Tab-separated table of C-alpha atoms in Angstrom:
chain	number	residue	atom	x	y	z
U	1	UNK	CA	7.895	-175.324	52.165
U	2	UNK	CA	8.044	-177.575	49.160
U	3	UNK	CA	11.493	-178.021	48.972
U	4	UNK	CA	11.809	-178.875	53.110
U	5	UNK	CA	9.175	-181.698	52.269
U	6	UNK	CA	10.702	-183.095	49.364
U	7	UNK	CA	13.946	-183.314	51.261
U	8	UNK	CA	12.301	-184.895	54.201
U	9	UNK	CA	10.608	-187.406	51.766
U	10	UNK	CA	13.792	-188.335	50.188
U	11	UNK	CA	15.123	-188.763	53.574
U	12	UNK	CA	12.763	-191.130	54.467
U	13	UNK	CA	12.097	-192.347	51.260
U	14	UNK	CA	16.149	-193.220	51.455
U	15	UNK	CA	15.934	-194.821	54.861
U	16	UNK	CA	12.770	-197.186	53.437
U	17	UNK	CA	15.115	-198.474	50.830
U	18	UNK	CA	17.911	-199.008	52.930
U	19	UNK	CA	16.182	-201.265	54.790
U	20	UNK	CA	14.495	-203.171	52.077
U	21	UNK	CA	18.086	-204.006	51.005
U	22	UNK	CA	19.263	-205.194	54.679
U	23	UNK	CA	15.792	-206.888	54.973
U	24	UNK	CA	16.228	-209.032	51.446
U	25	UNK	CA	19.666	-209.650	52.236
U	26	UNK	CA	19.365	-211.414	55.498
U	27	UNK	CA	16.661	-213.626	54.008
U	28	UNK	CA	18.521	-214.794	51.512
U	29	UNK	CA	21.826	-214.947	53.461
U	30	UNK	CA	19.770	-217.509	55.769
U	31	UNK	CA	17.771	-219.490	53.398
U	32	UNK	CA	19.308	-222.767	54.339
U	33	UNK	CA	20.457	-221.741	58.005
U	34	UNK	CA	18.948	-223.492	61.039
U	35	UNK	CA	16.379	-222.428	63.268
U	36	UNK	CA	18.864	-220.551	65.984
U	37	UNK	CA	20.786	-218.831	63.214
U	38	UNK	CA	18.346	-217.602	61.653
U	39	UNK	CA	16.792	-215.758	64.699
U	40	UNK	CA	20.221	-214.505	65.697
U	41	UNK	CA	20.409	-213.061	62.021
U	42	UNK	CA	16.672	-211.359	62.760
U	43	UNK	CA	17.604	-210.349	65.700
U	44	UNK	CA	21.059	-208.265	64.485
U	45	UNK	CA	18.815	-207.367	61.760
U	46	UNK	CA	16.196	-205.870	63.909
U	47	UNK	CA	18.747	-203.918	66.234
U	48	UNK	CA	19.933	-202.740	62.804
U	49	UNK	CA	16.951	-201.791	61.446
U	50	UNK	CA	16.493	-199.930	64.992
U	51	UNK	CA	19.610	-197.863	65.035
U	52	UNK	CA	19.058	-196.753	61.569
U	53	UNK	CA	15.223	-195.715	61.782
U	54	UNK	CA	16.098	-193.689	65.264
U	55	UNK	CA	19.036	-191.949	63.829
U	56	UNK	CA	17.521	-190.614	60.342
U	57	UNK	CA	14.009	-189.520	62.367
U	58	UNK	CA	16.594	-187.975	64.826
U	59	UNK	CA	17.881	-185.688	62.438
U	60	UNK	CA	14.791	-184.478	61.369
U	61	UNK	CA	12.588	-182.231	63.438
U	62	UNK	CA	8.814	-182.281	64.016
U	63	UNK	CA	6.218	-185.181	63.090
U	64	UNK	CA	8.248	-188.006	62.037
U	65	UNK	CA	10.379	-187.339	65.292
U	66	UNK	CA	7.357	-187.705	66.930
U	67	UNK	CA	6.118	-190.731	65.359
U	68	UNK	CA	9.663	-192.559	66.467
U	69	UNK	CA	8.708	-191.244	69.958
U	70	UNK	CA	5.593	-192.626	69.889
U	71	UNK	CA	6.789	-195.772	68.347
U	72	UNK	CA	8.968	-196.247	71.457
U	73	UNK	CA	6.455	-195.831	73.839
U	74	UNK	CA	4.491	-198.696	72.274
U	75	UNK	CA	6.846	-201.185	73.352
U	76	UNK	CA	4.404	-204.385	72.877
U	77	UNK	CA	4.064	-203.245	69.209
U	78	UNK	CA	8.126	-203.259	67.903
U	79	UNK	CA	10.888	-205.984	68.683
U	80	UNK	CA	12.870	-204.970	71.955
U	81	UNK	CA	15.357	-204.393	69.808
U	82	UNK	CA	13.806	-201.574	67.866
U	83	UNK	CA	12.034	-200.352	70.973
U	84	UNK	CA	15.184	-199.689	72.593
U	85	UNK	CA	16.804	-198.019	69.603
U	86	UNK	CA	13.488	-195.869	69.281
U	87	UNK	CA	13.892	-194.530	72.648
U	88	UNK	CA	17.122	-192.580	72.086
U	89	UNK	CA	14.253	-190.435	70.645
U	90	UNK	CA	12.860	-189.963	73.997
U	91	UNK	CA	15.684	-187.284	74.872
U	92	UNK	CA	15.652	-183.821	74.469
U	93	UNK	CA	15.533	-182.435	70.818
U	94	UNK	CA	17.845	-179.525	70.369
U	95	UNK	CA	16.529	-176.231	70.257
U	96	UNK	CA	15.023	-174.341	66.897
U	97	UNK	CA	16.725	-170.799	66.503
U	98	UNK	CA	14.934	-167.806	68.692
U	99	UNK	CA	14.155	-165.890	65.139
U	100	UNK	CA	12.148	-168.645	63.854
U	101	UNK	CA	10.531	-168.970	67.150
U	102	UNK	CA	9.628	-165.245	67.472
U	103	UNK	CA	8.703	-165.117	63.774
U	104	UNK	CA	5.626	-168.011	64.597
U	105	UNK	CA	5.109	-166.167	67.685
U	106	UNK	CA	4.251	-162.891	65.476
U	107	UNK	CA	2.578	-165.047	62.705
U	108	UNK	CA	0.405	-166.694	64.949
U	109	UNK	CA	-0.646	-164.348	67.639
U	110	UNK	CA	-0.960	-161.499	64.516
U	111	UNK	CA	1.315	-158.445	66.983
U	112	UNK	CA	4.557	-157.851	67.845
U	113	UNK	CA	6.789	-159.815	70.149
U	114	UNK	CA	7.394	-156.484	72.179
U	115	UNK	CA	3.631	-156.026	72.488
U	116	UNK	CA	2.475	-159.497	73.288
U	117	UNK	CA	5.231	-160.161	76.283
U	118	UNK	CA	7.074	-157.647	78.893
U	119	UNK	CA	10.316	-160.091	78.991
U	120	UNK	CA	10.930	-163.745	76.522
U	121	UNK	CA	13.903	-165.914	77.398
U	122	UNK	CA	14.968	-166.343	73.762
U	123	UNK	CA	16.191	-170.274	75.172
U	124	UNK	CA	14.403	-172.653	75.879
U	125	UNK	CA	13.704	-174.068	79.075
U	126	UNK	CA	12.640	-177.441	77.414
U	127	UNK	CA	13.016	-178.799	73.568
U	128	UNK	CA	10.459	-181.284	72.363
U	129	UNK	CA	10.166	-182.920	68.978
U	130	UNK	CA	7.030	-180.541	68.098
U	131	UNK	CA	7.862	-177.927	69.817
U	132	UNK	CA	9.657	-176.021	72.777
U	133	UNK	CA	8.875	-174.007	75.472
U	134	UNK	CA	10.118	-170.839	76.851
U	135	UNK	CA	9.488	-168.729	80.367
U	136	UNK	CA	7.727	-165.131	79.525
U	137	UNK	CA	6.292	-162.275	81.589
U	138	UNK	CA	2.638	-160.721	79.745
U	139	UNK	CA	2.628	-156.782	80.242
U	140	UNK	CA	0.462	-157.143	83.007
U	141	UNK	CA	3.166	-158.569	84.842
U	142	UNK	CA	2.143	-162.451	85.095
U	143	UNK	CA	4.739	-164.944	84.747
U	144	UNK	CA	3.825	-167.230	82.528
U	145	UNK	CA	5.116	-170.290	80.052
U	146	UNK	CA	5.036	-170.511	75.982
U	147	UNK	CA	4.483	-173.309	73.959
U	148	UNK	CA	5.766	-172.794	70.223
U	149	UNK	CA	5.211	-175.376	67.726
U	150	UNK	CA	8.036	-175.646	65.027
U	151	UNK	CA	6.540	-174.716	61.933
U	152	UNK	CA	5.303	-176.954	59.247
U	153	UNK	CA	5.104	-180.075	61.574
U	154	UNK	CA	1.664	-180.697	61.253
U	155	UNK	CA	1.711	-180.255	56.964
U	156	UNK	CA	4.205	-183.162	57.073
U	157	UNK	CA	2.223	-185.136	59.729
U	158	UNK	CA	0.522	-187.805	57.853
U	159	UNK	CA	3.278	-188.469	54.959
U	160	UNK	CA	5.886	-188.642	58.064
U	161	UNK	CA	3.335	-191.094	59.798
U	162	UNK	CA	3.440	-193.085	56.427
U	163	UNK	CA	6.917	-193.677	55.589
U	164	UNK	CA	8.144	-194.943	58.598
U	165	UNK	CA	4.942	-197.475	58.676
U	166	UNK	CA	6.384	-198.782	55.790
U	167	UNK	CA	10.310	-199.019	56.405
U	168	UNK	CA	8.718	-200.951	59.584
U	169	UNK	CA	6.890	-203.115	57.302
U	170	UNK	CA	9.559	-203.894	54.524
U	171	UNK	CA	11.848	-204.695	57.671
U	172	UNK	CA	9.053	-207.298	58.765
U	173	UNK	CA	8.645	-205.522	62.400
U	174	UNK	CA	5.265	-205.245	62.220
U	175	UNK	CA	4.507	-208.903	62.855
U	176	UNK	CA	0.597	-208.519	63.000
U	177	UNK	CA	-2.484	-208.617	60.963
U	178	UNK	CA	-3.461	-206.336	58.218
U	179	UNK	CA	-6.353	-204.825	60.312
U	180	UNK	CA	-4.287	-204.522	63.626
U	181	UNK	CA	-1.869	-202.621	62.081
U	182	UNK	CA	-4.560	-200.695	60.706
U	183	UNK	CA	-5.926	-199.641	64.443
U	184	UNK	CA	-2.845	-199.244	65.669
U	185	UNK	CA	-1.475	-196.819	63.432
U	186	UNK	CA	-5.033	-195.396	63.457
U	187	UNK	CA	-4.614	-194.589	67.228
U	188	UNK	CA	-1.180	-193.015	66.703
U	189	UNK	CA	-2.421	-190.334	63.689
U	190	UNK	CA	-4.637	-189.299	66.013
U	191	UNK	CA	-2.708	-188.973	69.229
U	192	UNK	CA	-0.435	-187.098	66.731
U	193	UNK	CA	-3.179	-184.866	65.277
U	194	UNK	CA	-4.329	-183.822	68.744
U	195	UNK	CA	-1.126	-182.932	70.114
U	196	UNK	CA	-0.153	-180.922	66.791
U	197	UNK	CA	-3.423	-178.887	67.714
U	198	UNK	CA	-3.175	-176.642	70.565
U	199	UNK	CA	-6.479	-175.402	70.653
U	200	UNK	CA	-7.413	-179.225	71.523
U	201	UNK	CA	-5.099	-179.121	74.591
U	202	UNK	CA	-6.334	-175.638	75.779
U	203	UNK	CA	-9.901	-177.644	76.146
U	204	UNK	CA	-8.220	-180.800	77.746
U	205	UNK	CA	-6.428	-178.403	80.000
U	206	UNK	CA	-9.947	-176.422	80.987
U	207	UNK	CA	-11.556	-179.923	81.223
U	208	UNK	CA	-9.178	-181.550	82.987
U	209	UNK	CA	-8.559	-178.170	85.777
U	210	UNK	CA	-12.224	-178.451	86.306
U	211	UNK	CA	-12.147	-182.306	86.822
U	212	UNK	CA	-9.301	-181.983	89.557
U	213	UNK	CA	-10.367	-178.593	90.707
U	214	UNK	CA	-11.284	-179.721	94.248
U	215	UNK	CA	-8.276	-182.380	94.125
U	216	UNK	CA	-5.960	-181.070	97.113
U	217	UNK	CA	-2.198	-181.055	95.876
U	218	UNK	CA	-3.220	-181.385	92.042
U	219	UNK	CA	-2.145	-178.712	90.356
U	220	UNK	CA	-2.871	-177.824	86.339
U	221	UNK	CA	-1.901	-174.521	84.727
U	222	UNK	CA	-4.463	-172.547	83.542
U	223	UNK	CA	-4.314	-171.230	79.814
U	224	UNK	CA	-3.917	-167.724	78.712
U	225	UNK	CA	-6.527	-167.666	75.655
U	226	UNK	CA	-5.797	-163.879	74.500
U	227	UNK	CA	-2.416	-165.038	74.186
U	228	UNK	CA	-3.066	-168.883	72.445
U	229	UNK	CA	-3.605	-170.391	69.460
U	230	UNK	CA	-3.478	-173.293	67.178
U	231	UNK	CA	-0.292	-173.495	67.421
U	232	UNK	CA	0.800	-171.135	70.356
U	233	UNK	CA	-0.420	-172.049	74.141
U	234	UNK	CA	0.580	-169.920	77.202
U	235	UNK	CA	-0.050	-170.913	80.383
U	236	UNK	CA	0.176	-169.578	83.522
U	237	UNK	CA	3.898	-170.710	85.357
U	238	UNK	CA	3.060	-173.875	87.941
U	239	UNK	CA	6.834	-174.126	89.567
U	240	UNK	CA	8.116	-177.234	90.965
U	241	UNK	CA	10.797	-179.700	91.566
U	242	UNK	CA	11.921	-183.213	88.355
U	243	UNK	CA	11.591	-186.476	89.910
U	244	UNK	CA	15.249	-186.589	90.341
U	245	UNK	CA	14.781	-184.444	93.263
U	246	UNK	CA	11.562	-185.526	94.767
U	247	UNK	CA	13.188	-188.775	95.240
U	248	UNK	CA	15.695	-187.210	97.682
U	249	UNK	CA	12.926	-186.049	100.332
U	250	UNK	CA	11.289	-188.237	103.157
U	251	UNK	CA	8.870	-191.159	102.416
U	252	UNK	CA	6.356	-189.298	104.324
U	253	UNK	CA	6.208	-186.777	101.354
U	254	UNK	CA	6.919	-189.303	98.466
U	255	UNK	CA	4.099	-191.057	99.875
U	256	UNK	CA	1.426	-188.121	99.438
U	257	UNK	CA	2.849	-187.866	95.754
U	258	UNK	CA	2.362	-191.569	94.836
U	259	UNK	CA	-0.807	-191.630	96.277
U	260	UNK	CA	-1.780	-188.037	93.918
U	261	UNK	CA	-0.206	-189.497	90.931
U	262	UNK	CA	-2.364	-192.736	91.232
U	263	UNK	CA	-5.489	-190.609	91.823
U	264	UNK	CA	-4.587	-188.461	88.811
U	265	UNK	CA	-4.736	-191.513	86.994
U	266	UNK	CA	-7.281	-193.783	88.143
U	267	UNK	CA	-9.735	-190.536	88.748
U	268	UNK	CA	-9.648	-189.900	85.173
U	269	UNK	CA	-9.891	-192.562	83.874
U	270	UNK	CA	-12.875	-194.429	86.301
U	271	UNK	CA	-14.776	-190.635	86.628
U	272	UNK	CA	-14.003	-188.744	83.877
U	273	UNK	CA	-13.904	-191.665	80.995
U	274	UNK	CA	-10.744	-189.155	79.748
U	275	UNK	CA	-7.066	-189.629	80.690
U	276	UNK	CA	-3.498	-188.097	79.987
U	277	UNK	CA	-1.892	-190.533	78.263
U	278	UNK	CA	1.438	-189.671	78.593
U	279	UNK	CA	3.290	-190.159	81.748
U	280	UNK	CA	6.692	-188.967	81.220
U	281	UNK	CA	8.850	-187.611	84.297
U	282	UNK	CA	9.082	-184.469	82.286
U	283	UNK	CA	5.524	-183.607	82.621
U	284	UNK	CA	4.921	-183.758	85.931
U	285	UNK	CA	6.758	-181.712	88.779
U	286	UNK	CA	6.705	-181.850	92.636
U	287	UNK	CA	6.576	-179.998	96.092
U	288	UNK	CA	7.916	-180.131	98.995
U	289	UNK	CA	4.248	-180.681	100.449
U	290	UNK	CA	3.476	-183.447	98.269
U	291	UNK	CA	2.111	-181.499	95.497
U	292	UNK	CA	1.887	-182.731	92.185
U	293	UNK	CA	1.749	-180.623	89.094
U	294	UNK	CA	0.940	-181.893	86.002
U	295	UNK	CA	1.856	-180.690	82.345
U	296	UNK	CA	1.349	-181.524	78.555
U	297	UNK	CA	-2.572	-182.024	77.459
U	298	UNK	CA	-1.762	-182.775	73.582
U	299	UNK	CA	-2.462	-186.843	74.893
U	300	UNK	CA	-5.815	-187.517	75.770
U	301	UNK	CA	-7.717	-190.829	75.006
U	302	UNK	CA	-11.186	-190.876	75.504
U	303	UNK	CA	-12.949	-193.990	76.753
U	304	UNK	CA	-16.689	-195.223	76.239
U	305	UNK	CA	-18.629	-196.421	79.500
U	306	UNK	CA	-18.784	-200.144	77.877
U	307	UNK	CA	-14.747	-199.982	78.163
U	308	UNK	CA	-14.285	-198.719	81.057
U	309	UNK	CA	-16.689	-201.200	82.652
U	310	UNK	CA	-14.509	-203.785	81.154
U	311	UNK	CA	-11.301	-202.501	82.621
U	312	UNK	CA	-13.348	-202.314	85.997
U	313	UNK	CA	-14.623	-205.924	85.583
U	314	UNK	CA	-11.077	-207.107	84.800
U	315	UNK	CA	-9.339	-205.640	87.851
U	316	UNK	CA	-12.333	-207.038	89.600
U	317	UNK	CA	-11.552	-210.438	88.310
U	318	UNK	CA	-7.416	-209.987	88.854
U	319	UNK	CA	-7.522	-209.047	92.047
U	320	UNK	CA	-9.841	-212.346	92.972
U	321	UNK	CA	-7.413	-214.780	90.937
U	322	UNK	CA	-10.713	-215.363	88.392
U	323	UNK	CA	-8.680	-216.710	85.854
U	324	UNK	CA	-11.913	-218.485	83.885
U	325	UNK	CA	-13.720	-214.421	84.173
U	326	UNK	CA	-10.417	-213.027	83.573
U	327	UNK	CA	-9.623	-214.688	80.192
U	328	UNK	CA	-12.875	-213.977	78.932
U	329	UNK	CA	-12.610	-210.124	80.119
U	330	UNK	CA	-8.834	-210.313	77.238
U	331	UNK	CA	-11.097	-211.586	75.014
U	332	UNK	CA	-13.124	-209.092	74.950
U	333	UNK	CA	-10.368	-206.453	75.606
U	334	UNK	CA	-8.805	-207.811	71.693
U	335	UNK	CA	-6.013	-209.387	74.311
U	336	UNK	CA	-6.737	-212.588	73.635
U	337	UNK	CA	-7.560	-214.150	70.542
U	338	UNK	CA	-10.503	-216.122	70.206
U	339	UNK	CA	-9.395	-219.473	69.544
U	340	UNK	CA	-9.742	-223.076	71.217
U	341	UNK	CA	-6.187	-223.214	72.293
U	342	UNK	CA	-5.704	-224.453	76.286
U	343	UNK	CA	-4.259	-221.675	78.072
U	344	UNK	CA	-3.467	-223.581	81.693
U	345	UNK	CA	-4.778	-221.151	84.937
U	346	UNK	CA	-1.024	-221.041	86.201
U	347	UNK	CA	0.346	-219.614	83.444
U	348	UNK	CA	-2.404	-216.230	84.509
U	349	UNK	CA	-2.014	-217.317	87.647
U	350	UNK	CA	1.900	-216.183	87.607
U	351	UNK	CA	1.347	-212.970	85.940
U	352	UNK	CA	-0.992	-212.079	88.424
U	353	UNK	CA	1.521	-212.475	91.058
U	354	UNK	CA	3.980	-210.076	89.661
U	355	UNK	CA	1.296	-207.880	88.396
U	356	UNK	CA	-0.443	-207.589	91.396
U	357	UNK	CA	2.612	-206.977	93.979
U	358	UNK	CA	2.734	-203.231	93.538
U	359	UNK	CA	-0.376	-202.697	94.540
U	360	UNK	CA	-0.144	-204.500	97.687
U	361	UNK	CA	-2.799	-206.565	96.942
U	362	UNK	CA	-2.248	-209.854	99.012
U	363	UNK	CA	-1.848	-212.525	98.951
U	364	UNK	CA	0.853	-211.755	96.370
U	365	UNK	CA	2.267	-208.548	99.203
U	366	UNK	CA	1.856	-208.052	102.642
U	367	UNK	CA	2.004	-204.703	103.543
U	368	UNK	CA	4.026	-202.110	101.530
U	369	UNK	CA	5.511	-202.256	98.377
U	370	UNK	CA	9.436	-200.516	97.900
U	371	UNK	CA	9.265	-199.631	94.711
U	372	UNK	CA	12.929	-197.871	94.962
U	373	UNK	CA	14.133	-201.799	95.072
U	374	UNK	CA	11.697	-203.263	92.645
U	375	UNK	CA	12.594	-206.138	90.695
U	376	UNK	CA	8.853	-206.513	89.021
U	377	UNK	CA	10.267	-205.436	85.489
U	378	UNK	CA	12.703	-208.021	85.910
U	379	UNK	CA	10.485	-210.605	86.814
U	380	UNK	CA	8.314	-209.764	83.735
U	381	UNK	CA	11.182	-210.071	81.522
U	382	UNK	CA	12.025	-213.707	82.929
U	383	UNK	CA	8.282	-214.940	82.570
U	384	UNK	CA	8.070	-213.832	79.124
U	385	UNK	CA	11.160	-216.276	78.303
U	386	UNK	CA	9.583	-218.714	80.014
U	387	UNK	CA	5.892	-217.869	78.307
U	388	UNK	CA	6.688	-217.795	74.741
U	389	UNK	CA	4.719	-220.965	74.004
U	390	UNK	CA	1.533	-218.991	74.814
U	391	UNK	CA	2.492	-215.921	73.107
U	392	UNK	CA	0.806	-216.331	69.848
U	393	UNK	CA	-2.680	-216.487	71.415
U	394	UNK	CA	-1.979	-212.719	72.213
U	395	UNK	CA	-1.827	-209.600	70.364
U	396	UNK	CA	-1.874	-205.734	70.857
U	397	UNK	CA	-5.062	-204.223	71.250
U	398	UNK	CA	-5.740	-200.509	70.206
U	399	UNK	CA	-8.348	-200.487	73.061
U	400	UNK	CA	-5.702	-200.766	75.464
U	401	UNK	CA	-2.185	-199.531	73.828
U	402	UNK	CA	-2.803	-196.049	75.422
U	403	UNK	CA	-3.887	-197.776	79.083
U	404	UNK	CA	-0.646	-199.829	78.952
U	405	UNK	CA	1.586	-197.161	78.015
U	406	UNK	CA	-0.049	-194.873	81.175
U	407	UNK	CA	0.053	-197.729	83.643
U	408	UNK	CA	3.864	-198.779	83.302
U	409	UNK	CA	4.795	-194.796	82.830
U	410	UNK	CA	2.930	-194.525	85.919
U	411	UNK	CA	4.942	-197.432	87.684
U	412	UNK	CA	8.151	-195.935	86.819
U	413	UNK	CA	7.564	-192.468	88.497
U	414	UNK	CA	7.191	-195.135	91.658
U	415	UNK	CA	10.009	-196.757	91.142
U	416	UNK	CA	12.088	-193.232	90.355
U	417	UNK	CA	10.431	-191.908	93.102
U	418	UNK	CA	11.619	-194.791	95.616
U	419	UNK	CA	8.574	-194.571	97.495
U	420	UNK	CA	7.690	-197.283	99.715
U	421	UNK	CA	3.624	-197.460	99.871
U	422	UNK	CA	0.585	-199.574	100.443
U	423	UNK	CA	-1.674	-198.741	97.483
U	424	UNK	CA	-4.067	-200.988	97.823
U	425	UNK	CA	-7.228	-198.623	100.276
U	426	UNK	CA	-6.933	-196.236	96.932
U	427	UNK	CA	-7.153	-199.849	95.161
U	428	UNK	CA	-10.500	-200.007	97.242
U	429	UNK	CA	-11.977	-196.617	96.080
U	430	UNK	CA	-11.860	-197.629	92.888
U	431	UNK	CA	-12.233	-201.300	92.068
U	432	UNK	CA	-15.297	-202.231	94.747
U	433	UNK	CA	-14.207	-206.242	94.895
């Protein structure tokens, strides 16, 4: 155990320094350079930087694989450019070999392999940078699905969490206050904690199967406790179809789905002041009756009622074009720092037009949205070139990092979907204008 962590440290501890040296390089390459050079030369460093963070944490299984994950699903956080290098990490790890598997199996659920489960695929159905799953029948004959965590991910969790926070600050990525970073990286340790315990996503998945228990066409496996544990969870098998195919069936169906996947969303997070934070494709899967089935517990972010009145008030104030209520609700929301600096109304006033068009919310749409032909991510892109003046007066906020990361994930399943939908009567239900 000792040994695997002092190698991983090294690792890391080798990456950090790598990067220090690129980092005081480029400065001092570009002391005299002019303005554009020198944020070419960031930007080739930054892509650098990037590549080389996602490729060590690549090699290396468990937390710190994580923590790149993570890091790439807080876009607003990183430059693009080591964002998109972060994301390679988004892909399937390969798999750990079936005796170490079956070895954490024994060590954690204290009997033997033979005794615990009738059949075990020894492969994986699906790698993860934590852990993988595999398909198992229990003697009594119920199909069911295993969640192994690799072991030792959790001892390394916080060192891991640590050294790339600082190869991201020698490389000068994180370009925010002292105390922001501090929340931020506050909010990832404990995403990571509570997805490295399983015992926390056994209650999120009881919570969460009572919450939606009377949701038609929301479907969340139920755990097996004899046969779970910290870092074990079996479940019972919830079958259904990736995205990939659920976007070849009629719009009739896709449109039941959106409508479930916004409910499974907004429910949570208006009645239940909990949500699953993590959208990926991966964890949900789809019937042919519309059916939504929804995997993966570990993220859960709790909200107080004070915040969750703000995000109400907010939506409340977007949908009306308040621009005057609506800058004081990203105040408030850590959005929008608190200075005297003149923000005009059109420059919200555009944002709320691409913003609001998926939703249907008019005047910005008439009618249904296609999100199969989408250009909205595209039209964000081209207002932020055109918005950088203002950029300065805004900053991430840990209050929302999780909300933003659940709201785009969520727009993407539309757009992979290529459903065509008015969204804006479930808009109704929840946000009472």
């Amino acid at each position: 155990m000792a040994k695997t962590s002092g190698k991983r440290f090294m690792k890391l501890a080798g990456m950090t320094a790598s990067i220090a040296g690129k980092a005081a390089k480029n400065s001092f390459k570009h002391l005299s350079s002019d303005e554009e050079k020198r944020l070419q030369a960031r930007s080739d460093l930054m892509q650098d930087v990037g590549i080389q963070i996602a490729e060590t944490l690549g090699e290396m299984k468990g937390a710190v694989m994580k923590v790149g994950q993570i890091a790439s699903q807080y876009k607003d956080v990183f430059p693009p450019e080591v964002a998109t290098a972060l994301e390679k990490l988004q892909k399937d790890a390969p798999p750990m070999p079936y005796a170490q598997i079956r070895a954490q199996v024994e060590r954690e659920l204290k009997a033997p392999m033979a005794e615990l489960f009738s059949e075990f695929d020894e492969t994986p159905f699906a790698a993860a940078s934590i852990g993988q799953v595999h398909k198992a029948v229990l003697p009594s004959g119920q199909r069911v699905v295993v969640k192994v965590q690799y072991p030792d991910v959790d001892e390394n969790c916080d060192s891991d969490l640590k050294q790339v926070r600082m190869a991201l600050k020698i490389a000068g990525v994180l370009n925010m206050s002292k105390q922001l970073q501090e929340q931020l990286f506050n909010e990832i340790r404990q995403s990571l904690h509570d997805e490295l315990d399983y015992t926390k996503e056994a209650h999120n998945l009881r919570v969460f199967g009572a919450f939606h228990a009377d949701d038609e066409g929301l479907i969340i496996p139920k755990v097996i406790s004899s046969h779970s544990s910290r870092r074990i969870l079996t479940l019972t098998e919830e079958i259904g179809e990736t995205l990939t195919v659920a976007a070849t069936w009629d719009n009739a169906i896709k449109q039941k789905i959106a409508k479930r996947l916004f409910h499974f969303t907004a429910g949570q997070l208006f009645s239940l002041y909990r949500m699953h934070c993590d959208p990926h494709p991966g964890n949900f899967a789809f019937r042919q009756d519309g059916s939504v089935v929804a995997y993966d517990f570990g993220g859960i972010r709790s909200y107080s009622d004070s915040e969750v009145q703000l995000f109400r008030r907010f939506a409340k104030h977007a949908i009306k074009g308040d621009v005057t209520a609506l800058e004081q609700d990203l105040v408030a929301l850590d959005i929008r720092r608190d200075d005297d600096k003149n923000i005009p109304g059109e420059f919200y006033e555009k944002w709320l037009s691409i913003g609001l068009k998926p939703l249907s919310i008019r005047p910005y749409q008439e009618g249904p949205f296609d999100f199969g032909s989408s250009q909205i991510h595209h039209e964000v892109i081209a207002q932020m070139r055109t918005s950088l003046k203002y950029f300065g007066q805004f900053q991430p906020s840990a209050t929302t990092m999780m909300l933003d990361r659940t709201v785009s994930g969520q727009y993407w399943n539309l757009v992979n979907l290529g459903v065509e939908t008015d969204l804006s009567p479930l808009v109704d239900e929840y946000i009472d204008v």
